[in-house]
Short mmCIF file of C-alpha atoms in Angstrom, two decimals:
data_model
loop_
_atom_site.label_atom_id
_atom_site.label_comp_id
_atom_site.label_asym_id
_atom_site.label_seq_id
_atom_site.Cartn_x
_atom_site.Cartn_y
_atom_site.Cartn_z
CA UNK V 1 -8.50 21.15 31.27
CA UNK V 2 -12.04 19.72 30.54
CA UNK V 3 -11.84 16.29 29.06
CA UNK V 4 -13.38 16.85 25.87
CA UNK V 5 -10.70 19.71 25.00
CA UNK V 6 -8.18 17.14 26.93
CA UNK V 7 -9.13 14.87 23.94
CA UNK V 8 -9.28 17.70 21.51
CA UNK V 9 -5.79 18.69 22.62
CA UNK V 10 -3.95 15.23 22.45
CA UNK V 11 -5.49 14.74 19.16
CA UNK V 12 -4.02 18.19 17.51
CA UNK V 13 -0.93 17.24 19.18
CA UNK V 14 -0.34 13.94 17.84
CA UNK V 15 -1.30 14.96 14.38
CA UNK V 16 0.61 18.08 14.72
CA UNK V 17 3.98 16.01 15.74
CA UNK V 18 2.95 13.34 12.73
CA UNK V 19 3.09 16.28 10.05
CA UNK V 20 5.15 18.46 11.87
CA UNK V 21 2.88 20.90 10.94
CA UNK V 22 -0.13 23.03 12.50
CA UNK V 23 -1.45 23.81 9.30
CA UNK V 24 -1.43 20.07 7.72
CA UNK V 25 -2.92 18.51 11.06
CA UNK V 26 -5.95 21.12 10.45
CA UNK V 27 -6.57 19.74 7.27
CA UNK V 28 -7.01 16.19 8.32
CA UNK V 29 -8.68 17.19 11.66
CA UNK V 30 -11.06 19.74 9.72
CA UNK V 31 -10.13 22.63 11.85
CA UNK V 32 -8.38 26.06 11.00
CA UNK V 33 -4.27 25.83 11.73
CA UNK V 34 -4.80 28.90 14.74
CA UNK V 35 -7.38 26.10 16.31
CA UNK V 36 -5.24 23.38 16.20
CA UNK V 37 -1.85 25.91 17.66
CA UNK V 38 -4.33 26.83 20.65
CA UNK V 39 -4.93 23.39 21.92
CA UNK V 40 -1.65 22.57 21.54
CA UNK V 41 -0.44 25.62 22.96
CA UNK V 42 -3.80 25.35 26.21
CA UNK V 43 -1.88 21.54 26.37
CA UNK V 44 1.51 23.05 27.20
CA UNK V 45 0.36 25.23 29.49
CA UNK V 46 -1.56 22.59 31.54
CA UNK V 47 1.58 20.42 30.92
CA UNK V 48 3.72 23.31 32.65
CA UNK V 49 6.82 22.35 29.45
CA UNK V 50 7.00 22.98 25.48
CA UNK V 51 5.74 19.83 22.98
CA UNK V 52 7.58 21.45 20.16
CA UNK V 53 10.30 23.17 18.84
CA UNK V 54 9.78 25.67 16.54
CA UNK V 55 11.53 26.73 13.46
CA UNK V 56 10.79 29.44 11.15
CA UNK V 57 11.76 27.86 7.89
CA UNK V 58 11.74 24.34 6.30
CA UNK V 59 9.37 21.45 5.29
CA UNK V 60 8.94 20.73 9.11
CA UNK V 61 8.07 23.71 11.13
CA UNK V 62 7.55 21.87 14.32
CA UNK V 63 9.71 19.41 16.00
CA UNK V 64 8.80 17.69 18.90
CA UNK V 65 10.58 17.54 22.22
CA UNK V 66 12.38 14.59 23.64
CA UNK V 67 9.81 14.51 26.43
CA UNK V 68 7.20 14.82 23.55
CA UNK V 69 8.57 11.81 21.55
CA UNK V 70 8.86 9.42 24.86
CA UNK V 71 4.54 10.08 25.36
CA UNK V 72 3.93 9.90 21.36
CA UNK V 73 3.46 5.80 21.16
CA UNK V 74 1.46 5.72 24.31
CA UNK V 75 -1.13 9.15 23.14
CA UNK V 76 -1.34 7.41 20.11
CA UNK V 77 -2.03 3.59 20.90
CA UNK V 78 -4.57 4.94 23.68
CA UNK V 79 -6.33 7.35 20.27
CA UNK V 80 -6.49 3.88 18.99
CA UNK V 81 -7.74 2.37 21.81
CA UNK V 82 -10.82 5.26 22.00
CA UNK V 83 -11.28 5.31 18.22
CA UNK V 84 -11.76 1.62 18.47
CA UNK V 85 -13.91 1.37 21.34
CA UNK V 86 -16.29 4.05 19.72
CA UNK V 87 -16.53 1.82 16.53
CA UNK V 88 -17.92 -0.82 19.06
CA UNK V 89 -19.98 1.17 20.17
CA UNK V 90 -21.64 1.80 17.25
CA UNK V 91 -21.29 -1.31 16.10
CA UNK V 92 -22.99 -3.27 19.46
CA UNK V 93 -26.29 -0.19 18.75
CA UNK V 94 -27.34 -1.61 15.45
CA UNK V 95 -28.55 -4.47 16.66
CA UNK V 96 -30.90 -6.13 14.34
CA UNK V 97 -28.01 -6.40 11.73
CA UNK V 98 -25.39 -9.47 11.25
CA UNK V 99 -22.91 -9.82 8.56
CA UNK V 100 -21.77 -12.82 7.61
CA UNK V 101 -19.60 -14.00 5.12
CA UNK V 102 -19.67 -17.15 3.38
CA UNK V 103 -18.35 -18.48 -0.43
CA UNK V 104 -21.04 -18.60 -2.88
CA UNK V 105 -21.34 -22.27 -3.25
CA UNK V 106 -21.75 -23.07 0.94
CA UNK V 107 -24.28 -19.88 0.87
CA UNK V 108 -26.50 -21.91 -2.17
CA UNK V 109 -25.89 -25.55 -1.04
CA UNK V 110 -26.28 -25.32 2.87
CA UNK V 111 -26.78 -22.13 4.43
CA UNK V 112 -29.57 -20.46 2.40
CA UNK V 113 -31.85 -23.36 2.31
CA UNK V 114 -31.51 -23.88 6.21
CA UNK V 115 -31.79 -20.29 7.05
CA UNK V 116 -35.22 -19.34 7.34
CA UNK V 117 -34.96 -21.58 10.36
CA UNK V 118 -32.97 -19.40 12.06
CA UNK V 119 -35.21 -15.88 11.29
CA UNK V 120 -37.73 -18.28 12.46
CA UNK V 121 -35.97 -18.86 16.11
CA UNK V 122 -34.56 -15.60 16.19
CA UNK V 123 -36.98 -12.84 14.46
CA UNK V 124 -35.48 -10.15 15.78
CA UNK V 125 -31.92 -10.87 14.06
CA UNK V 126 -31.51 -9.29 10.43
CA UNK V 127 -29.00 -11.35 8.19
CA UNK V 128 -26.77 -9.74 5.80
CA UNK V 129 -25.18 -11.90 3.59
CA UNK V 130 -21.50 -11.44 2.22
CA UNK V 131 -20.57 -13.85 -0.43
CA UNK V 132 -16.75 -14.14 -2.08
CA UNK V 133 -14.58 -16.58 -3.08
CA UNK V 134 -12.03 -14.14 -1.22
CA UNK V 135 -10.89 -14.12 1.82
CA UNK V 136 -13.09 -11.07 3.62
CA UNK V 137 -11.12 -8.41 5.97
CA UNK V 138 -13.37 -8.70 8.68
CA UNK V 139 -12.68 -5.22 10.61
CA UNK V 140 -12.37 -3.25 7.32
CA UNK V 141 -15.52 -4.93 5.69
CA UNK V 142 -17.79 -4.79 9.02
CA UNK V 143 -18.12 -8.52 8.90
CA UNK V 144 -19.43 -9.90 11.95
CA UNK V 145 -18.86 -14.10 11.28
CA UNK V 146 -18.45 -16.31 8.74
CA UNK V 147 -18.15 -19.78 7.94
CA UNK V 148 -14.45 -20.47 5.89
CA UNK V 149 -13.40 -23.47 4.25
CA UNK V 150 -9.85 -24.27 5.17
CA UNK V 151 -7.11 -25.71 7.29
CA UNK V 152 -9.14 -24.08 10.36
CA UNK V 153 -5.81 -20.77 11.08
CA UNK V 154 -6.63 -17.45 10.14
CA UNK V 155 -4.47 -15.11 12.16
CA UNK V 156 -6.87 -12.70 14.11
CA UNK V 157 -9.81 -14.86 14.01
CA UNK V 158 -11.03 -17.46 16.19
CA UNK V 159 -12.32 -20.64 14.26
CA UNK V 160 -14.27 -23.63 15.28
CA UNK V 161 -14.53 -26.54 13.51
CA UNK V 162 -18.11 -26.72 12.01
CA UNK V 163 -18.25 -29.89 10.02
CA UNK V 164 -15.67 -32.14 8.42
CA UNK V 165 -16.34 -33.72 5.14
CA UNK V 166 -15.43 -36.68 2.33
CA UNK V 167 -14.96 -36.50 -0.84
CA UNK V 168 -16.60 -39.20 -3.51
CA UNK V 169 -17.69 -39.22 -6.98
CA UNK V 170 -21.30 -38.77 -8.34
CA UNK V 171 -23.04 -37.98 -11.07
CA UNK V 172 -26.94 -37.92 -12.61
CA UNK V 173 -29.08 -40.88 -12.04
CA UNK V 174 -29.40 -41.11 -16.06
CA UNK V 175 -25.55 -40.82 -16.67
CA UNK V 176 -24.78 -43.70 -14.33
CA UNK V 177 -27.39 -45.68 -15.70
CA UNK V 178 -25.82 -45.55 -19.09
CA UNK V 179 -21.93 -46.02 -17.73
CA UNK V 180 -20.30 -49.58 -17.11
CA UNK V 181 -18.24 -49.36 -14.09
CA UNK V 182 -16.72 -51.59 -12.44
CA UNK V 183 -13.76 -50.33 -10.60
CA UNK V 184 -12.79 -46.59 -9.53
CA UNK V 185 -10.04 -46.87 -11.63
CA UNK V 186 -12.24 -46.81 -14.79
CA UNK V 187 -13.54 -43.22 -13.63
CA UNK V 188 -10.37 -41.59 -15.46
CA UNK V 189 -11.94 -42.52 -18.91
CA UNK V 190 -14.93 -40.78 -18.06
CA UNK V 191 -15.72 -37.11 -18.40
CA UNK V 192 -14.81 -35.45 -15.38
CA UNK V 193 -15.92 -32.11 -13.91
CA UNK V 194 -12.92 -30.25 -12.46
CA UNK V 195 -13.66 -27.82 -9.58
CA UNK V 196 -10.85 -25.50 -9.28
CA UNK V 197 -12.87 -22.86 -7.39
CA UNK V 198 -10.02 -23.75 -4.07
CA UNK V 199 -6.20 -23.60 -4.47
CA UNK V 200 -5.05 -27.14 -4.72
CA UNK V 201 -1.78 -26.20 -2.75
CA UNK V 202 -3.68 -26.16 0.67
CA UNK V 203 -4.88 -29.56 -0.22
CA UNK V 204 -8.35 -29.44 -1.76
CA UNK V 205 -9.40 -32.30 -3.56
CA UNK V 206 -8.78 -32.42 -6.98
CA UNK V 207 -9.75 -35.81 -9.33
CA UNK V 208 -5.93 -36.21 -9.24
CA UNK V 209 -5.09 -36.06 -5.92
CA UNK V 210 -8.25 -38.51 -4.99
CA UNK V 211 -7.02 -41.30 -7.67
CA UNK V 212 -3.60 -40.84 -5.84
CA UNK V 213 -5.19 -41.34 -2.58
CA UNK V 214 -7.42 -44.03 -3.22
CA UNK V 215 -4.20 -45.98 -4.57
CA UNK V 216 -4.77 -45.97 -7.95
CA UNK V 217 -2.21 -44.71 -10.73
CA UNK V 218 -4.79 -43.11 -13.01
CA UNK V 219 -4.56 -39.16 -13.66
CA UNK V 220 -7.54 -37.35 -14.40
CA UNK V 221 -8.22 -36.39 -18.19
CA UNK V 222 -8.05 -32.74 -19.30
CA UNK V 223 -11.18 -33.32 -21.38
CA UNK V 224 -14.56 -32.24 -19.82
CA UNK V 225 -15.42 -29.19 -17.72
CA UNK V 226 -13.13 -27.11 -15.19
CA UNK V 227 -15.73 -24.95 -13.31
CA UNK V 228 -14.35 -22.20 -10.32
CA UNK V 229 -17.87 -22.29 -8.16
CA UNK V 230 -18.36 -25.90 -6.18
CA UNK V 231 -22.30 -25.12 -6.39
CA UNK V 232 -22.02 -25.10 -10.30
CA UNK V 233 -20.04 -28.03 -10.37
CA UNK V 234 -22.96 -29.93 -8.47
CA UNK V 235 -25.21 -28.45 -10.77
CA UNK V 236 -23.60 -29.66 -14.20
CA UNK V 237 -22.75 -33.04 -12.53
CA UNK V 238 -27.22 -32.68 -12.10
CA UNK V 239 -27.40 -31.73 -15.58
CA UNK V 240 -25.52 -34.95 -16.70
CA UNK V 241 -22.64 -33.57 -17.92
CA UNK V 242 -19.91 -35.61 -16.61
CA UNK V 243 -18.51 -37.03 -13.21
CA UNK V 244 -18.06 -34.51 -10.14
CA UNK V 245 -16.14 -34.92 -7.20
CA UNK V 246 -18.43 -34.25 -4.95
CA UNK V 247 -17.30 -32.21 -1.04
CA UNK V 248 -20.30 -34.69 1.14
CA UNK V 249 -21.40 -31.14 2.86
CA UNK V 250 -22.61 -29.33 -0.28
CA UNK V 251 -23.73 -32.40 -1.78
CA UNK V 252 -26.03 -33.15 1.06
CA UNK V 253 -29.19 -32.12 -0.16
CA UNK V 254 -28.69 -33.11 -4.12
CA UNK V 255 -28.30 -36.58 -2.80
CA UNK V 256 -30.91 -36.72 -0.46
CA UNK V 257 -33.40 -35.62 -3.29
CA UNK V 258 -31.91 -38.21 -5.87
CA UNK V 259 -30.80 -35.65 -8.10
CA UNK V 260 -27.13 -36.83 -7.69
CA UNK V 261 -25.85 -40.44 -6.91
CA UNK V 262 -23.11 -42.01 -5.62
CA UNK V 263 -20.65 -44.39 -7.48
CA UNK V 264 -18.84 -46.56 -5.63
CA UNK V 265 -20.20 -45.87 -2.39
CA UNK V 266 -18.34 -47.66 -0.52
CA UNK V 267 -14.98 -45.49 -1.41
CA UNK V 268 -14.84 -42.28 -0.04
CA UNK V 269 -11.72 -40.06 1.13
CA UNK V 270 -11.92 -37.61 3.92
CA UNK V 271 -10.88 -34.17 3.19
CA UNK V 272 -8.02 -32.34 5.32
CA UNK V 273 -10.13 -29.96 5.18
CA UNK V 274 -13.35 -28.50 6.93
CA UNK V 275 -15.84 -25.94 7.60
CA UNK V 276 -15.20 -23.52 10.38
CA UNK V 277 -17.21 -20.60 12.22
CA UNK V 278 -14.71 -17.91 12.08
CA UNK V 279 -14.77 -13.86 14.19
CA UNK V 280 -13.15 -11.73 15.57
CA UNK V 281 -12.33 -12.65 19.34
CA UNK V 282 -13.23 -9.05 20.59
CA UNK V 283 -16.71 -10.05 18.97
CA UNK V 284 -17.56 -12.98 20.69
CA UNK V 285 -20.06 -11.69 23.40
CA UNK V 286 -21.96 -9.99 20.91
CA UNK V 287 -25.38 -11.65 20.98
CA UNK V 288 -26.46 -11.75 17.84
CA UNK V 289 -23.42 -13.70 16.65
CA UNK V 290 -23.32 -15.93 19.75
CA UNK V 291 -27.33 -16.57 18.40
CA UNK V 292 -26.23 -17.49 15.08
CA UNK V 293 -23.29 -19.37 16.31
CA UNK V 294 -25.34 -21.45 18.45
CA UNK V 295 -27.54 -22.21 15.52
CA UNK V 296 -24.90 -23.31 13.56
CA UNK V 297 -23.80 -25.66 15.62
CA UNK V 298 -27.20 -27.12 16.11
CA UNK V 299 -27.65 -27.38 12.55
CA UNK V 300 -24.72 -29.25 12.04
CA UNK V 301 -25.53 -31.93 14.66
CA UNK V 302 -28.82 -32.35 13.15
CA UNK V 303 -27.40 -33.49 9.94
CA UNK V 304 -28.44 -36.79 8.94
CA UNK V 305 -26.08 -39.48 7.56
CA UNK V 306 -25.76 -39.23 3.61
CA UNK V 307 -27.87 -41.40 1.76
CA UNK V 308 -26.42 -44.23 0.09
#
């Protein structure tokens, strides 16, 4: 038997068995039923033994033998195996392309205003940009990497820490200007901007959790604004709308322009959280990712220290 009708064969078999049925297994395969019953029939002669047994009435006209059963898990984890390594295939031929996935506020604060170095080191790299709050499904969304904000496990993914962070308070150069502060603890009877865009179970800062850690027995006021995007909190804290808690990585660039400033400088807490480079571990040779990996990783060592 010729190996593309060898493949043709195992395939109407295996669906055959699944829906014990010639006629069903031609609908999903897009054959007739009297194509599928001769390559099952061409595979039991080359096998020299039946595959089925046959019954004339009933919901399931074909049961398969005991022999049959015992090679079913191995016919179809090696299907698998071929339909998989196909996908790569395709995958590894359109090369100019990479997905990656990143949450809305990294993509505005860090990534998009650093990127045009990369097209400029790598031209021949395309960059397709997948932004979501949500966790992405990497092989069902065709994402090749992404940068996640977490506790660094993601079962089927390898992650590298990118950058750890702290977490302080800022606000508009005019706003502080017109507050009297003298000690954090006087921060609770200011308007505070709320940034609920993580869940605070896996141990994102909230204003909260921050007066807890700092020592202090002050809760956090309901009044003021509860935004779900971290960019948009750093963008009403701009427009002088109350006190943000500010993650040091997305802040970077607002405080470095003066368009957000520290108070209390000198009190900061570091987040158990971080930044990570996240993919699939089957993905990891893939050049264009190992490119933008690299550059990353460069990009993060090249940040300069905050500015006071």
């Amino acid at each position: 038997m010729k190996s593309p009708v060898y493949l043709n064969a195992l395939r109407a078999f295996e669906a055959s068995a699944r829906h014990g049925s010639f006629v069903e297994a031609a609908a999903e395969l897009h054959v007739t039923a009297p194509a599928v019953g001769q390559l099952v029939r061409g595979l039991e002669e080359w096998i020299g033994a039946p595959l089925f047994y046959r019954t004339a009435t009933g919901k399931t006209r074909l049961m398969p033998t005991e022999a049959a059963n015992r090679a079913l898990p191995d016919i179809r984890e090696g299907l698998d195996r071929l339909s998989l390594g196909l996908k790569r295939l395709k995958e590894g031929s359109v090369g100019r392309v990479l997905t990656v996935t990143v949450s809305p506020a990294f993509a505005a604060k860090w990534l998009l205003p650093r990127l045009e170095r990369f097209q400029a080191k790598v031209p021949d790299v395309d960059i397709r940009l997948d932004t979501s709050l949500k966790l992405a499904d990497y092989a069902a969304q065709g994402i090749d990497i992404g940068v996640r904000y977490g506790a660094g496990d993601w079962p089927g993914l390898v992650s590298e820490k990118l950058m750890e962070e702290e977490v302080f308070p800022v606000c508009s150069p005019a706003l502080k200007a017109s507050l009297t502060l003298w000690r954090p603890d006087e921060l609770a009877a200011c308007t505070l901007i709320h940034d609920v865009s993580v869940d605070p179970n896996s141990g994102f800062m909230t204003w909260d959790l921050w007066f807890k850690t700092m020592g202090l027995s002050q809760t956090a006021q309901s009044r003021g604004l509860t935004i779900n995007n971290s960019a948009a909190v750093l963008q009403a804290a701009i427009d002088g709308r109350g006190v943000a808690l500010a993650r040091s990585i997305l802040a970077h660039d607002d405080l470095a322009a003066g368009r957000l400033v520290r108070l209390f400088p000198d009190r900061s807490v570091a987040s158990s959280l971080a930044y990570y480079v996240t993919y699939r571990p089957d993905f990891a040779a893939l050049p264009r990712l190992a490119a933008f990996r690299d550059w990353l990783f460069e990009e993060a060592l090249s940040e300069r220290s905050l500015p006071e």
